[in-house]
Amino acid sequence: MMTSDNDLKTFYQTVEILARDAGKVIADAIDKEKNVSVKGIDWDMVTEYDLKVEEIVIRSLSAKFPTHKFIGEEDVANEGKMPELTDDPTWIIDPIDGTTNFIHKFPHVCISIALVINKRVEIGIVYNPVMEQFFSAVRGKGAFLNGKPIRTSGVQDLSHALVGIEPWLAKNEEHTSSLYSRTHFLIQKTHGIRSLGLSALSLCYVAMGAIEAYHIEGIDPWDVAAGQLIIEEAGGMVVDTTGGVLDLMNPKVIAACNREIAEQIVNLFKKTDSIGQEKISDFLLQISSDL
């Protein structure tokens, strides 16, 4: 599908208004008690506000652009399966990224909306209304925070880098060993690690130069789509953990301020995954037997 600059401008102006309106719902609710449900696993939760925000966004975009498709976190949870990403204009929506933070009144929460056309992200918005951080990007137009251009960090040595990672994902046994070993070696090889408990906003912190890199697996397209474009438009890159092209529908993310940092993390993970797994597995078995 061919899309003109005027089309993209219309799409962006529409979704910016919607994101800001949805942000008001999140900001007004952050200090309130929420009705919390669990979506299959105990750390994957949803509130009535997740559902409300997604319903508002999809209903409004559908009315404005009736031929567009949607991949929304709560809609997918309700349907029980991930739809196929086609070449058609598709809005990928996370109504509240950081729902656990939201439940606990921890202010790092956001709405994330991306428009994908021909399987390529063309528009990305990540908005934290609690801290009033509005990140945005349109392909080829740069990345912005509250309307001001942002750029990734110029650090090129991993030993001088601050890296974001989500240790809580070790609850998922599929990622436990690799996450523990990677976290250990990142602690040893960098200035330090940080964990905010959400992907979309962490990716934007790479884009604004607050951290040099971010790593996460076990997530979904709505966690990364908008943030990927914002990083790329800010001068950074997002690759698969093997160093290859990121699979948006099955993202295993290394986001970095530049190619040098990305390659150093890819190479570090190759080493840790080969020499660290057995030791970590033995350690975890010992801990489990002691409990």
CSV table of C-alpha atoms in Angstrom, one decimal, residues 41-258:
chain,number,residue,atom,x,y,z
A,41,ILE,CA,-0.1,-15.9,34.5
A,42,ASP,CA,0.2,-14.2,37.8
A,43,TRP,CA,2.3,-11.3,36.7
A,44,ASP,CA,0.3,-10.5,33.6
A,45,MET,CA,-2.6,-8.3,34.9
A,46,VAL,CA,-5.3,-6.1,33.5
A,47,THR,CA,-7.5,-3.4,35.0
A,48,GLU,CA,-10.7,-1.8,33.9
A,49,TYR,CA,-8.6,1.2,32.8
A,50,ASP,CA,-6.6,-1.0,30.3
A,51,LEU,CA,-9.8,-2.1,28.8
A,52,LYS,CA,-11.3,1.4,28.8
A,53,VAL,CA,-8.3,3.1,27.1
A,54,GLU,CA,-8.0,0.4,24.4
A,55,GLU,CA,-11.7,0.6,23.7
A,56,ILE,CA,-11.6,4.4,23.3
A,57,VAL,CA,-8.6,4.3,21.0
A,58,ILE,CA,-9.8,1.5,18.7
A,59,ARG,CA,-13.3,2.9,18.5
A,60,SER,CA,-12.1,6.3,17.6
A,61,LEU,CA,-9.5,5.2,15.0
A,62,SER,CA,-12.0,2.8,13.5
A,63,ALA,CA,-14.5,5.6,13.0
A,64,LYS,CA,-11.8,7.8,11.4
A,65,PHE,CA,-10.1,5.1,9.3
A,66,PRO,CA,-12.5,2.2,8.7
A,67,THR,CA,-10.2,0.2,6.5
A,68,HIS,CA,-7.4,0.0,9.1
A,69,LYS,CA,-6.7,-3.0,11.2
A,70,PHE,CA,-5.8,-3.3,14.8
A,71,ILE,CA,-3.6,-5.4,17.1
A,72,GLY,CA,-4.4,-4.4,20.7
A,73,GLU,CA,-3.1,-6.1,23.8
A,74,GLU,CA,-6.4,-6.6,25.5
A,75,ASP,CA,-8.3,-7.4,22.3
A,76,VAL,CA,-5.7,-10.2,21.6
A,77,ALA,CA,-6.0,-11.4,25.2
A,78,ASN,CA,-9.8,-11.6,24.8
A,79,GLU,CA,-9.6,-13.4,21.4
A,80,GLY,CA,-6.9,-15.8,22.7
A,81,LYS,CA,-4.6,-15.6,19.6
A,82,MET,CA,-2.3,-13.1,17.9
A,83,PRO,CA,-3.6,-11.9,14.5
A,84,GLU,CA,-1.4,-12.0,11.4
A,85,LEU,CA,0.4,-8.8,10.6
A,86,THR,CA,-0.4,-7.9,6.9
A,87,ASP,CA,0.7,-5.1,4.6
A,88,ASP,CA,-2.5,-3.2,5.5
A,89,PRO,CA,-2.3,-0.2,7.8
A,90,THR,CA,-2.4,-1.7,11.3
A,91,TRP,CA,-2.5,0.1,14.6
A,92,ILE,CA,-0.5,-1.8,17.3
A,93,ILE,CA,-1.7,-0.6,20.7
A,94,ASP,CA,-0.7,-1.1,24.3
A,95,PRO,CA,-3.3,0.8,26.3
A,96,ILE,CA,-1.3,0.8,29.5
A,97,ASP,CA,2.3,-0.5,29.4
A,98,GLY,CA,3.4,-1.1,32.9
A,99,THR,CA,0.1,-2.3,34.3
A,100,THR,CA,1.8,-3.7,37.4
A,101,ASN,CA,3.4,-0.2,38.0
A,102,PHE,CA,0.0,1.3,37.4
A,103,ILE,CA,-1.7,-0.9,40.0
A,104,HIS,CA,1.0,0.0,42.6
A,105,LYS,CA,0.9,3.7,41.7
A,106,PHE,CA,4.5,3.6,40.5
A,107,PRO,CA,4.6,6.5,38.0
A,108,HIS,CA,6.4,4.8,35.1
A,109,VAL,CA,3.4,3.9,33.0
A,110,CYS,CA,2.5,4.8,29.4
A,111,ILE,CA,0.2,4.3,26.5
A,112,SER,CA,2.0,3.0,23.4
A,113,ILE,CA,0.6,3.3,19.8
A,114,ALA,CA,2.3,2.5,16.5
A,115,LEU,CA,1.0,2.5,13.0
A,116,VAL,CA,2.5,-0.2,10.8
A,117,ILE,CA,2.1,-0.1,7.0
A,118,ASN,CA,3.6,-2.7,4.7
A,119,LYS,CA,5.0,-4.4,7.9
A,120,ARG,CA,7.1,-1.3,8.7
A,121,VAL,CA,6.4,1.1,11.6
A,122,GLU,CA,5.6,4.5,10.2
A,123,ILE,CA,4.3,6.3,13.4
A,124,GLY,CA,5.2,5.8,17.0
A,125,ILE,CA,3.8,7.5,20.1
A,126,VAL,CA,4.7,6.6,23.7
A,127,TYR,CA,3.1,8.8,26.3
A,128,ASN,CA,3.6,8.8,30.1
A,129,PRO,CA,0.9,11.2,31.3
A,130,VAL,CA,1.9,10.9,34.9
A,131,MET,CA,5.4,12.3,34.3
A,132,GLU,CA,4.3,14.3,31.3
A,133,GLN,CA,6.6,12.7,28.8
A,134,PHE,CA,5.2,12.6,25.3
A,135,PHE,CA,7.6,10.7,22.9
A,136,SER,CA,6.8,10.7,19.2
A,137,ALA,CA,8.2,9.8,15.8
A,138,VAL,CA,7.1,9.7,12.2
A,139,ARG,CA,9.5,7.8,9.9
A,140,GLY,CA,12.0,10.1,8.3
A,141,LYS,CA,11.0,13.1,10.5
A,142,GLY,CA,13.1,12.5,13.7
A,143,ALA,CA,12.2,11.7,17.3
A,144,PHE,CA,10.8,14.1,19.8
A,145,LEU,CA,10.1,14.4,23.6
A,146,ASN,CA,7.4,17.0,24.3
A,147,GLY,CA,8.0,18.5,20.9
A,148,LYS,CA,11.8,18.8,21.3
A,149,PRO,CA,14.2,16.7,19.2
A,150,ILE,CA,16.0,13.9,21.0
A,151,ARG,CA,19.1,11.9,20.2
A,152,THR,CA,20.6,8.7,21.5
A,153,SER,CA,23.8,8.7,23.7
A,154,GLY,CA,27.2,8.9,22.0
A,155,VAL,CA,28.8,6.3,24.3
A,156,GLN,CA,30.5,3.6,22.3
A,157,ASP,CA,32.1,1.5,25.0
A,158,LEU,CA,29.9,-0.9,26.9
A,159,SER,CA,31.9,-0.4,30.1
A,160,HIS,CA,30.7,3.2,30.1
A,161,ALA,CA,27.0,2.3,29.4
A,162,LEU,CA,23.9,2.2,31.6
A,163,VAL,CA,21.7,-0.6,30.5
A,164,GLY,CA,18.0,-1.4,31.1
A,165,ILE,CA,16.9,-4.9,31.7
A,166,GLU,CA,13.8,-6.6,33.3
A,167,PRO,CA,15.0,-9.2,35.9
A,168,TRP,CA,11.3,-9.9,36.9
A,169,LEU,CA,10.9,-11.9,33.7
A,170,ALA,CA,13.0,-14.6,35.4
A,171,LYS,CA,9.6,-15.7,36.7
A,172,ASN,CA,9.1,-17.2,33.3
A,173,GLU,CA,11.1,-20.5,33.4
A,174,GLU,CA,11.8,-20.2,29.7
A,175,HIS,CA,14.0,-17.2,30.4
A,176,THR,CA,15.2,-17.8,33.9
A,177,SER,CA,18.7,-19.1,33.2
A,178,SER,CA,19.5,-16.8,30.3
A,179,LEU,CA,18.2,-13.8,32.2
A,180,TYR,CA,20.2,-14.4,35.3
A,181,SER,CA,23.4,-15.0,33.4
A,182,ARG,CA,23.0,-12.0,31.2
A,183,THR,CA,22.1,-9.8,34.1
A,184,HIS,CA,25.1,-10.9,36.0
A,185,PHE,CA,27.5,-10.2,33.2
A,186,LEU,CA,25.9,-6.9,32.3
A,187,ILE,CA,26.4,-5.8,35.9
A,188,GLN,CA,30.1,-6.7,35.7
A,189,LYS,CA,30.7,-5.2,32.2
A,190,THR,CA,28.7,-1.9,32.4
A,191,HIS,CA,28.3,1.2,34.6
A,192,GLY,CA,25.1,-0.4,35.9
A,193,ILE,CA,21.7,-1.7,35.1
A,194,ARG,CA,18.2,-0.2,35.6
A,195,SER,CA,14.8,-1.7,35.6
A,196,LEU,CA,11.6,0.3,35.2
A,197,GLY,CA,9.1,-2.6,34.7
A,198,LEU,CA,7.9,-1.7,31.2
A,199,SER,CA,9.3,-1.9,27.7
A,200,ALA,CA,7.9,1.0,25.7
A,201,LEU,CA,9.1,3.7,28.1
A,202,SER,CA,12.5,2.1,28.6
A,203,LEU,CA,13.0,2.0,24.8
A,204,CYS,CA,12.3,5.8,24.8
A,205,TYR,CA,14.9,6.3,27.5
A,206,VAL,CA,17.4,4.8,25.1
A,207,ALA,CA,16.1,7.2,22.4
A,208,MET,CA,16.6,10.3,24.7
A,209,GLY,CA,20.1,9.2,25.8
A,210,ALA,CA,19.2,8.4,29.4
A,211,ILE,CA,20.4,4.8,29.0
A,212,GLU,CA,22.6,3.4,26.3
A,213,ALA,CA,20.8,0.1,25.8
A,214,TYR,CA,17.8,-2.0,26.8
A,215,HIS,CA,17.3,-5.8,26.6
A,216,ILE,CA,14.1,-7.8,27.0
A,217,GLU,CA,12.5,-11.0,25.7
A,218,GLY,CA,9.2,-12.7,26.2
A,219,ILE,CA,7.2,-9.6,25.1
A,220,ASP,CA,4.7,-8.8,22.4
A,221,PRO,CA,4.6,-6.4,19.4
A,222,TRP,CA,2.7,-3.7,21.3
A,223,ASP,CA,5.5,-3.5,23.8
A,224,VAL,CA,8.1,-2.6,21.2
A,225,ALA,CA,6.6,-1.3,18.0
A,226,ALA,CA,6.4,2.4,18.8
A,227,GLY,CA,9.6,2.5,20.8
A,228,GLN,CA,11.5,0.8,18.0
A,229,LEU,CA,10.7,3.7,15.6
A,230,ILE,CA,11.4,6.3,18.2
A,231,ILE,CA,14.9,4.9,18.8
A,232,GLU,CA,15.7,4.6,15.1
A,233,GLU,CA,14.6,8.1,14.4
A,234,ALA,CA,16.7,9.3,17.4
A,235,GLY,CA,19.8,7.7,15.8
A,236,GLY,CA,19.8,4.3,17.6
A,237,MET,CA,19.0,0.8,16.5
A,238,VAL,CA,16.9,-2.2,17.7
A,239,VAL,CA,18.0,-5.7,16.7
A,240,ASP,CA,17.3,-9.3,17.6
A,241,THR,CA,19.4,-10.8,20.4
A,242,THR,CA,21.4,-12.7,17.6
A,243,GLY,CA,22.2,-9.3,16.0
A,244,GLY,CA,19.8,-9.9,13.1
A,245,VAL,CA,16.7,-8.0,12.1
A,246,LEU,CA,14.1,-7.8,14.8
A,247,ASP,CA,11.0,-9.9,14.4
A,248,LEU,CA,8.3,-7.5,15.5
A,249,MET,CA,5.7,-10.3,16.1
A,250,ASN,CA,8.2,-12.3,18.2
A,251,PRO,CA,10.5,-9.6,19.6
A,252,LYS,CA,13.8,-10.6,21.3
A,253,VAL,CA,15.2,-7.1,21.9
A,254,ILE,CA,18.5,-5.5,22.1
A,255,ALA,CA,18.0,-1.7,21.7
A,256,ALA,CA,21.1,0.4,21.6
A,257,CYS,CA,22.2,4.0,21.1
A,258,ASN,CA,24.5,2.9,18.3
